[in-house]
mmCIF file of C-alpha atoms in Angstrom:
data_model
loop_
_atom_site.group_PDB
_atom_site.id
_atom_site.type_symbol
_atom_site.label_atom_id
_atom_site.label_comp_id
_atom_site.label_asym_id
_atom_site.label_seq_id
_atom_site.Cartn_x
_atom_site.Cartn_y
_atom_site.Cartn_z
ATOM 1 C CA UNK A 1 6.505 -3.713 -13.254
ATOM 2 C CA UNK A 2 2.352 -3.951 -13.333
ATOM 3 C CA UNK A 3 -0.113 -2.294 -14.419
ATOM 4 C CA UNK A 4 -0.855 0.267 -11.513
ATOM 5 C CA UNK A 5 3.153 0.391 -10.748
ATOM 6 C CA UNK A 6 3.550 1.558 -14.520
ATOM 7 C CA UNK A 7 0.594 4.249 -14.314
ATOM 8 C CA UNK A 8 1.695 5.862 -10.803
ATOM 9 C CA UNK A 9 5.550 6.028 -12.333
ATOM 10 C CA UNK A 10 3.739 9.953 -13.135
ATOM 11 C CA UNK A 11 2.423 11.150 -10.082
ATOM 12 C CA UNK A 12 5.688 10.688 -7.720
ATOM 13 C CA UNK A 13 5.118 14.048 -5.453
ATOM 14 C CA UNK A 14 8.262 16.704 -6.133
ATOM 15 C CA UNK A 15 7.408 19.653 -3.267
ATOM 16 C CA UNK A 16 3.803 18.732 -3.094
ATOM 17 C CA UNK A 17 1.660 20.980 -1.527
ATOM 18 C CA UNK A 18 0.607 19.942 1.924
ATOM 19 C CA UNK A 19 -1.923 21.487 4.507
ATOM 20 C CA UNK A 20 -4.163 20.828 7.661
ATOM 21 C CA UNK A 21 -6.917 22.255 7.524
ATOM 22 C CA UNK A 22 -8.934 23.547 10.720
ATOM 23 C CA UNK A 23 -12.866 24.488 10.217
ATOM 24 C CA UNK A 24 -15.478 24.996 11.807
ATOM 25 C CA UNK A 25 -19.551 25.714 10.068
ATOM 26 C CA UNK A 26 -20.515 27.351 8.491
ATOM 27 C CA UNK A 27 -17.239 27.251 5.633
ATOM 28 C CA UNK A 28 -17.067 26.453 2.181
ATOM 29 C CA UNK A 29 -14.186 26.514 -0.183
ATOM 30 C CA UNK A 30 -14.217 26.951 -3.769
ATOM 31 C CA UNK A 31 -11.351 25.103 -5.557
ATOM 32 C CA UNK A 32 -10.161 26.390 -8.838
ATOM 33 C CA UNK A 33 -6.425 25.683 -8.789
ATOM 34 C CA UNK A 34 -6.545 23.862 -11.656
ATOM 35 C CA UNK A 35 -4.089 20.838 -9.896
ATOM 36 C CA UNK A 36 -4.192 17.534 -12.125
ATOM 37 C CA UNK A 37 -4.538 15.219 -8.451
ATOM 38 C CA UNK A 38 -5.210 15.801 -4.874
ATOM 39 C CA UNK A 39 -6.153 14.177 -2.276
ATOM 40 C CA UNK A 40 -8.241 14.786 0.714
ATOM 41 C CA UNK A 41 -8.730 13.366 3.591
ATOM 42 C CA UNK A 42 -11.046 14.032 6.851
ATOM 43 C CA UNK A 43 -9.431 13.812 10.699
ATOM 44 C CA UNK A 44 -12.466 14.693 12.012
ATOM 45 C CA UNK A 45 -15.645 15.993 11.887
ATOM 46 C CA UNK A 46 -17.236 15.819 8.127
ATOM 47 C CA UNK A 47 -17.664 17.539 4.675
ATOM 48 C CA UNK A 48 -19.516 17.677 1.764
ATOM 49 C CA UNK A 49 -17.558 17.407 -1.493
ATOM 50 C CA UNK A 50 -19.664 19.672 -4.764
ATOM 51 C CA UNK A 51 -18.486 19.135 -7.918
ATOM 52 C CA UNK A 52 -18.805 21.642 -10.990
ATOM 53 C CA UNK A 53 -21.457 20.383 -13.162
ATOM 54 C CA UNK A 54 -20.332 18.281 -16.001
ATOM 55 C CA UNK A 55 -21.747 18.766 -19.223
ATOM 56 C CA UNK A 56 -21.562 15.723 -20.482
ATOM 57 C CA UNK A 57 -22.708 13.809 -17.474
ATOM 58 C CA UNK A 58 -24.930 15.936 -14.867
ATOM 59 C CA UNK A 59 -25.080 12.685 -12.832
ATOM 60 C CA UNK A 60 -21.403 13.568 -11.870
ATOM 61 C CA UNK A 61 -22.777 16.624 -9.987
ATOM 62 C CA UNK A 62 -24.203 14.971 -6.856
ATOM 63 C CA UNK A 63 -22.484 16.229 -3.798
ATOM 64 C CA UNK A 64 -20.595 13.463 -1.679
ATOM 65 C CA UNK A 65 -19.969 12.975 2.075
ATOM 66 C CA UNK A 66 -17.129 12.672 3.700
ATOM 67 C CA UNK A 67 -16.543 11.086 7.464
ATOM 68 C CA UNK A 68 -13.508 11.146 9.471
ATOM 69 C CA UNK A 69 -11.502 8.029 8.236
ATOM 70 C CA UNK A 70 -12.307 8.612 4.771
ATOM 71 C CA UNK A 71 -10.559 9.994 1.192
ATOM 72 C CA UNK A 72 -11.228 11.329 -1.762
ATOM 73 C CA UNK A 73 -8.843 12.131 -4.920
ATOM 74 C CA UNK A 74 -9.737 14.499 -7.405
ATOM 75 C CA UNK A 75 -8.919 14.462 -10.926
ATOM 76 C CA UNK A 76 -8.193 18.382 -12.263
ATOM 77 C CA UNK A 77 -8.165 20.406 -13.507
ATOM 78 C CA UNK A 78 -12.414 21.119 -13.292
ATOM 79 C CA UNK A 79 -12.964 23.260 -10.257
ATOM 80 C CA UNK A 80 -15.233 22.083 -7.075
ATOM 81 C CA UNK A 81 -15.752 22.894 -4.142
ATOM 82 C CA UNK A 82 -15.605 21.849 -0.487
ATOM 83 C CA UNK A 83 -17.596 22.439 2.409
ATOM 84 C CA UNK A 84 -20.134 21.725 5.959
ATOM 85 C CA UNK A 85 -22.564 21.397 3.753
ATOM 86 C CA UNK A 86 -23.613 21.285 0.165
ATOM 87 C CA UNK A 87 -26.168 24.579 1.033
ATOM 88 C CA UNK A 88 -23.322 26.711 2.275
ATOM 89 C CA UNK A 89 -21.857 29.445 -0.396
ATOM 90 C CA UNK A 90 -18.151 29.212 -1.354
ATOM 91 C CA UNK A 91 -16.871 32.089 0.923
ATOM 92 C CA UNK A 92 -13.065 31.171 0.038
ATOM 93 C CA UNK A 93 -11.038 30.889 -3.347
ATOM 94 C CA UNK A 94 -8.060 28.645 -3.764
ATOM 95 C CA UNK A 95 -6.298 29.664 -6.955
ATOM 96 C CA UNK A 96 -3.165 27.781 -8.503
ATOM 97 C CA UNK A 97 -0.115 28.203 -6.447
ATOM 98 C CA UNK A 98 -2.527 27.674 -3.702
ATOM 99 C CA UNK A 99 -2.924 31.439 -3.403
ATOM 100 C CA UNK A 100 -5.951 31.569 -0.892
ATOM 101 C CA UNK A 101 -8.692 35.177 -1.171
ATOM 102 C CA UNK A 102 -11.875 35.968 -0.733
ATOM 103 C CA UNK A 103 -14.788 36.355 -3.230
ATOM 104 C CA UNK A 104 -13.284 39.929 -3.625
ATOM 105 C CA UNK A 105 -9.811 38.893 -4.193
ATOM 106 C CA UNK A 106 -8.380 39.776 -0.852
ATOM 107 C CA UNK A 107 -5.127 38.037 0.195
ATOM 108 C CA UNK A 108 -6.183 35.309 2.918
ATOM 109 C CA UNK A 109 -2.729 32.990 3.189
ATOM 110 C CA UNK A 110 -1.642 35.069 6.533
ATOM 111 C CA UNK A 111 -4.821 36.311 7.631
ATOM 112 C CA UNK A 112 -6.072 32.084 8.386
ATOM 113 C CA UNK A 113 -2.398 30.595 9.176
ATOM 114 C CA UNK A 114 -2.488 28.542 12.033
ATOM 115 C CA UNK A 115 0.577 27.419 12.137
ATOM 116 C CA UNK A 116 3.318 25.348 10.629
ATOM 117 C CA UNK A 117 1.097 23.664 7.221
ATOM 118 C CA UNK A 118 -1.816 24.702 9.824
ATOM 119 C CA UNK A 119 -4.312 26.850 8.111
ATOM 120 C CA UNK A 120 -8.352 27.732 9.124
ATOM 121 C CA UNK A 121 -10.558 29.451 11.324
ATOM 122 C CA UNK A 122 -9.967 27.748 14.128
ATOM 123 C CA UNK A 123 -7.431 25.726 15.713
ATOM 124 C CA UNK A 124 -9.884 23.833 17.525
ATOM 125 C CA UNK A 125 -12.710 23.171 14.234
ATOM 126 C CA UNK A 126 -15.126 20.619 14.670
ATOM 127 C CA UNK A 127 -13.737 19.922 10.627
ATOM 128 C CA UNK A 128 -10.347 18.528 10.112
ATOM 129 C CA UNK A 129 -8.846 17.576 7.273
ATOM 130 C CA UNK A 130 -5.254 16.630 5.310
ATOM 131 C CA UNK A 131 -4.862 18.337 1.458
ATOM 132 C CA UNK A 132 -1.968 16.330 -0.487
ATOM 133 C CA UNK A 133 -1.626 18.701 -3.708
ATOM 134 C CA UNK A 134 0.098 17.509 -6.909
ATOM 135 C CA UNK A 135 1.238 20.244 -7.930
ATOM 136 C CA UNK A 136 2.520 19.152 -11.544
ATOM 137 C CA UNK A 137 2.251 15.806 -12.930
ATOM 138 C CA UNK A 138 5.185 13.763 -15.270
ATOM 139 C CA UNK A 139 3.553 13.157 -18.542
ATOM 140 C CA UNK A 140 3.565 9.642 -18.081
ATOM 141 C CA UNK A 141 0.833 10.109 -15.670
ATOM 142 C CA UNK A 142 -1.644 11.088 -18.020
ATOM 143 C CA UNK A 143 -2.777 7.205 -18.776
ATOM 144 C CA UNK A 144 -3.802 7.068 -14.675
ATOM 145 C CA UNK A 145 -5.626 10.769 -15.095
ATOM 146 C CA UNK A 146 -7.476 9.716 -18.041
ATOM 147 C CA UNK A 147 -8.174 6.454 -15.940
ATOM 148 C CA UNK A 148 -10.017 8.137 -13.552
ATOM 149 C CA UNK A 149 -13.493 9.837 -12.407
ATOM 150 C CA UNK A 150 -13.427 12.873 -11.655
ATOM 151 C CA UNK A 151 -13.658 12.003 -7.665
ATOM 152 C CA UNK A 152 -12.539 8.515 -6.302
ATOM 153 C CA UNK A 153 -13.529 8.294 -2.652
ATOM 154 C CA UNK A 154 -12.714 5.766 -0.396
ATOM 155 C CA UNK A 155 -14.893 4.708 2.861
ATOM 156 C CA UNK A 156 -13.006 4.136 6.106
ATOM 157 C CA UNK A 157 -12.562 0.394 5.255
ATOM 158 C CA UNK A 158 -12.070 0.483 2.492
ATOM 159 C CA UNK A 159 -8.138 0.860 2.610
ATOM 160 C CA UNK A 160 -5.389 0.986 4.710
ATOM 161 C CA UNK A 161 -6.049 3.718 6.720
ATOM 162 C CA UNK A 162 -2.573 3.388 8.995
ATOM 163 C CA UNK A 163 -0.807 5.623 5.889
ATOM 164 C CA UNK A 164 -3.449 8.790 5.982
ATOM 165 C CA UNK A 165 -2.651 8.726 10.172
ATOM 166 C CA UNK A 166 1.040 8.886 8.907
ATOM 167 C CA UNK A 167 0.271 11.864 6.733
ATOM 168 C CA UNK A 168 -1.527 13.767 9.331
ATOM 169 C CA UNK A 169 1.217 13.240 11.999
ATOM 170 C CA UNK A 170 3.697 14.767 9.603
ATOM 171 C CA UNK A 171 2.335 17.140 7.835
ATOM 172 C CA UNK A 172 2.195 20.015 11.057
ATOM 173 C CA UNK A 173 5.892 19.008 11.981
ATOM 174 C CA UNK A 174 9.076 20.767 11.043
ATOM 175 C CA UNK A 175 12.241 18.681 10.918
ATOM 176 C CA UNK A 176 14.496 18.306 8.744
ATOM 177 C CA UNK A 177 14.421 17.048 5.064
ATOM 178 C CA UNK A 178 9.995 17.562 6.258
ATOM 179 C CA UNK A 179 9.731 18.764 2.660
ATOM 180 C CA UNK A 180 10.786 14.907 1.318
ATOM 181 C CA UNK A 181 8.744 13.099 4.196
ATOM 182 C CA UNK A 182 5.519 14.468 3.044
ATOM 183 C CA UNK A 183 6.014 13.834 -0.953
ATOM 184 C CA UNK A 184 6.899 10.467 -0.336
ATOM 185 C CA UNK A 185 3.947 9.679 2.253
ATOM 186 C CA UNK A 186 1.877 11.248 -0.192
ATOM 187 C CA UNK A 187 2.620 9.249 -2.514
ATOM 188 C CA UNK A 188 1.896 6.224 0.139
ATOM 189 C CA UNK A 189 -1.628 7.456 0.204
ATOM 190 C CA UNK A 190 -2.119 8.213 -3.316
ATOM 191 C CA UNK A 191 -1.172 4.541 -4.128
ATOM 192 C CA UNK A 192 -2.727 2.786 -1.259
ATOM 193 C CA UNK A 193 -6.035 4.526 -2.568
ATOM 194 C CA UNK A 194 -5.644 3.661 -6.641
ATOM 195 C CA UNK A 195 -4.446 0.025 -5.478
ATOM 196 C CA UNK A 196 -8.054 -0.402 -3.073
ATOM 197 C CA UNK A 197 -10.312 1.268 -5.467
ATOM 198 C CA UNK A 198 -8.835 -0.429 -8.889
ATOM 199 C CA UNK A 199 -9.191 -3.934 -6.751
ATOM 200 C CA UNK A 200 -12.566 -2.802 -7.373
ATOM 201 C CA UNK A 201 -14.875 -3.242 -10.742
ATOM 202 C CA UNK A 202 -14.867 0.074 -11.826
ATOM 203 C CA UNK A 203 -11.805 0.467 -13.210
ATOM 204 C CA UNK A 204 -11.399 0.852 -17.121
ATOM 205 C CA UNK A 205 -11.572 -2.812 -19.076
ATOM 206 C CA UNK A 206 -7.790 -1.829 -20.844
ATOM 207 C CA UNK A 207 -6.455 -2.539 -16.425
ATOM 208 C CA UNK A 208 -7.310 -6.143 -16.851
ATOM 209 C CA UNK A 209 -6.044 -6.699 -20.397
ATOM 210 C CA UNK A 210 -2.500 -6.407 -17.735
ATOM 211 C CA UNK A 211 -4.040 -10.265 -16.346
ATOM 212 C CA UNK A 212 -4.323 -11.484 -20.183
ATOM 213 C CA UNK A 213 -1.900 -13.929 -21.109
ATOM 214 C CA UNK A 214 -1.113 -13.087 -24.706
ATOM 215 C CA UNK A 215 -2.412 -9.225 -24.517
ATOM 216 C CA UNK A 216 -0.674 -8.704 -20.921
ATOM 217 C CA UNK A 217 2.527 -9.699 -21.716
ATOM 218 C CA UNK A 218 2.672 -7.821 -24.588
ATOM 219 C CA UNK A 219 1.790 -4.536 -22.482
ATOM 220 C CA UNK A 220 4.909 -5.570 -20.244
ATOM 221 C CA UNK A 221 7.696 -6.108 -23.527
ATOM 222 C CA UNK A 222 6.000 -2.104 -24.815
ATOM 223 C CA UNK A 223 6.342 -0.884 -21.723
ATOM 224 C CA UNK A 224 9.854 -2.840 -20.569
ATOM 225 C CA UNK A 225 12.241 -2.052 -23.683
ATOM 226 C CA UNK A 226 10.470 1.120 -26.064
ATOM 227 C CA UNK A 227 14.076 1.365 -27.356
ATOM 228 C CA UNK A 228 13.342 -1.419 -29.601
ATOM 229 C CA UNK A 229 11.741 -1.735 -33.166
ATOM 230 C CA UNK A 230 9.270 -3.046 -32.666
ATOM 231 C CA UNK A 231 6.407 -4.265 -35.357
ATOM 232 C CA UNK A 232 3.046 -5.747 -34.861
ATOM 233 C CA UNK A 233 4.706 -8.917 -36.309
ATOM 234 C CA UNK A 234 7.886 -8.842 -34.061
ATOM 235 C CA UNK A 235 5.600 -8.347 -31.135
ATOM 236 C CA UNK A 236 3.089 -11.201 -31.985
ATOM 237 C CA UNK A 237 6.301 -13.777 -32.618
ATOM 238 C CA UNK A 238 7.506 -12.953 -29.160
ATOM 239 C CA UNK A 239 4.040 -13.174 -27.237
ATOM 240 C CA UNK A 240 3.563 -16.402 -29.501
ATOM 241 C CA UNK A 241 0.013 -15.814 -31.675
ATOM 242 C CA UNK A 242 -0.037 -14.711 -35.353
ATOM 243 C CA UNK A 243 -0.241 -11.101 -36.108
ATOM 244 C CA UNK A 244 -4.092 -10.678 -37.147
ATOM 245 C CA UNK A 245 -4.844 -12.462 -33.575
ATOM 246 C CA UNK A 246 -2.431 -9.997 -31.256
ATOM 247 C CA UNK A 247 -4.037 -6.942 -33.489
ATOM 248 C CA UNK A 248 -7.215 -8.204 -32.818
ATOM 249 C CA UNK A 249 -7.430 -9.164 -29.232
ATOM 250 C CA UNK A 250 -4.675 -6.181 -28.306
ATOM 251 C CA UNK A 251 -6.699 -3.462 -29.324
ATOM 252 C CA UNK A 252 -10.170 -5.568 -28.369
ATOM 253 C CA UNK A 253 -9.132 -5.145 -24.793
ATOM 254 C CA UNK A 254 -6.744 -2.165 -24.205
ATOM 255 C CA UNK A 255 -8.923 -0.063 -26.727
ATOM 256 C CA UNK A 256 -6.058 0.705 -29.276
ATOM 257 C CA UNK A 257 -3.973 -0.953 -31.376
ATOM 258 C CA UNK A 258 -0.243 -2.416 -30.802
ATOM 259 C CA UNK A 259 1.597 0.321 -32.174
ATOM 260 C CA UNK A 260 -0.443 3.155 -31.282
ATOM 261 C CA UNK A 261 -0.337 2.336 -27.661
ATOM 262 C CA UNK A 262 3.672 2.065 -27.949
ATOM 263 C CA UNK A 263 3.594 5.600 -29.692
ATOM 264 C CA UNK A 264 1.541 7.284 -26.793
ATOM 265 C CA UNK A 265 3.834 5.451 -24.568
ATOM 266 C CA UNK A 266 7.226 6.652 -25.908
ATOM 267 C CA UNK A 267 6.606 10.375 -26.174
ATOM 268 C CA UNK A 268 4.576 9.524 -22.456
ATOM 269 C CA UNK A 269 7.883 8.808 -20.711
ATOM 270 C CA UNK A 270 10.300 11.160 -23.285
ATOM 271 C CA UNK A 271 7.960 14.177 -21.704
ATOM 272 C CA UNK A 272 8.843 12.862 -18.689
ATOM 273 C CA UNK A 273 12.480 12.379 -19.145
ATOM 274 C CA UNK A 274 12.474 16.427 -20.581
ATOM 275 C CA UNK A 275 11.306 17.700 -17.320
ATOM 276 C CA UNK A 276 13.345 14.851 -15.312
ATOM 277 C CA UNK A 277 16.212 14.870 -16.323
ATOM 278 C CA UNK A 278 19.351 16.607 -17.548
ATOM 279 C CA UNK A 279 19.983 13.846 -21.049
ATOM 280 C CA UNK A 280 19.835 15.711 -23.861
ATOM 281 C CA UNK A 281 17.196 15.365 -26.838
ATOM 282 C CA UNK A 282 18.888 13.337 -28.430
ATOM 283 C CA UNK A 283 19.728 11.240 -25.763
ATOM 284 C CA UNK A 284 16.476 11.231 -24.681
ATOM 285 C CA UNK A 285 14.613 9.864 -27.953
ATOM 286 C CA UNK A 286 17.174 6.552 -28.525
ATOM 287 C CA UNK A 287 16.437 5.972 -24.512
ATOM 288 C CA UNK A 288 12.703 5.989 -25.962
ATOM 289 C CA UNK A 289 13.239 4.529 -29.015
ATOM 290 C CA UNK A 290 13.342 7.162 -31.928
ATOM 291 C CA UNK A 291 16.226 7.606 -33.941
ATOM 292 C CA UNK A 292 16.984 10.887 -34.260
ATOM 293 C CA UNK A 293 16.153 14.441 -31.578
ATOM 294 C CA UNK A 294 14.842 15.240 -34.980
ATOM 295 C CA UNK A 295 12.219 12.390 -35.472
ATOM 296 C CA UNK A 296 11.016 12.442 -31.440
ATOM 297 C CA UNK A 297 11.079 16.518 -31.702
ATOM 298 C CA UNK A 298 8.656 16.076 -34.763
ATOM 299 C CA UNK A 299 5.798 13.099 -33.310
ATOM 300 C CA UNK A 300 6.599 14.838 -29.813
ATOM 301 C CA UNK A 301 4.741 18.220 -31.448
ATOM 302 C CA UNK A 302 2.340 16.363 -32.864
ATOM 303 C CA UNK A 303 1.038 14.474 -29.482
ATOM 304 C CA UNK A 304 1.285 17.665 -27.333
ATOM 305 C CA UNK A 305 1.663 20.819 -29.274
ATOM 306 C CA UNK A 306 4.690 21.494 -28.077
ATOM 307 C CA UNK A 307 7.966 21.625 -28.622
ATOM 308 C CA UNK A 308 10.332 18.754 -26.585
ATOM 309 C CA UNK A 309 12.505 21.880 -25.608
ATOM 310 C CA UNK A 310 9.597 24.116 -24.588
ATOM 311 C CA UNK A 311 7.878 21.473 -23.086
ATOM 312 C CA UNK A 312 11.181 20.835 -21.242
ATOM 313 C CA UNK A 313 10.983 24.385 -20.115
ATOM 314 C CA UNK A 314 7.277 24.061 -18.767
ATOM 315 C CA UNK A 315 5.078 25.734 -21.775
ATOM 316 C CA UNK A 316 2.022 24.583 -23.162
ATOM 317 C CA UNK A 317 0.233 25.691 -25.648
ATOM 318 C CA UNK A 318 -1.660 27.709 -24.331
ATOM 319 C CA UNK A 319 1.046 29.378 -23.137
ATOM 320 C CA UNK A 320 2.783 29.413 -26.372
ATOM 321 C CA UNK A 321 -0.417 30.780 -28.857
ATOM 322 C CA UNK A 322 -0.391 33.367 -26.389
ATOM 323 C CA UNK A 323 3.589 34.510 -26.868
ATOM 324 C CA UNK A 324 2.877 34.534 -30.595
#
């Protein structure tokens, strides 16, 4: 498994929300759906993405213009606005679950329907965009989400745009198993776009660690066999260097020591397995390198703030706190 494949293990669309929006100016959509990952592509016309200001990164609020053939990837959950112009005041709110309302709370889901997965103000709108929203992402994808800026924008010609044409063509079809087709196409669009983006200079430093002859080999050993009883000494022996040399180089390139990386990888794998399989917690614990369900549960709760059982049922730390 290469680095990009391992990163993309998490965001695997399952019942993703895909819609074709048809809009005539002036229009402005306030996106506050809290989705972890959204892919937005412009089929015709133009649009502007206006991020909310981040106090830690004031420059991140600069509006970005999108033209036909461009694609933007949004890393949630921070709200943002998509509009015909940065100056247009939001008119429509997109809430969690893709519930659409006016600013006053009036539901618009039915009023703006234009056909199968088509939505907007005008069937012949000057702007057509296809949006694919990952409503939830497997925990393994957290490493990917942390690697991305709030917005990734790729211009026509910077990636293989044929996949966008396929997604736009299939978005409005109503065929058997169409949901599964759209899920796979959305994954393909995301992978194609991120492969192009990661090939540039904006990739995080640890991404390049996979090309290092020593650290790259160590990373692959940890990822391919998380159930093994790894130690720094055993890992160093497997890659043919001293323990101190591996620990130092691994930390410099990856940003964390080998065992810290392994612990996080094991717990993220466990989180994904809990929601993606019916295996018992005991079986999952042994699959990812923990000796018992109790050991996994203790580590899992320290890391995620919820127990494996609660995570399997979709509870978040905030929800559990409210329930308590």
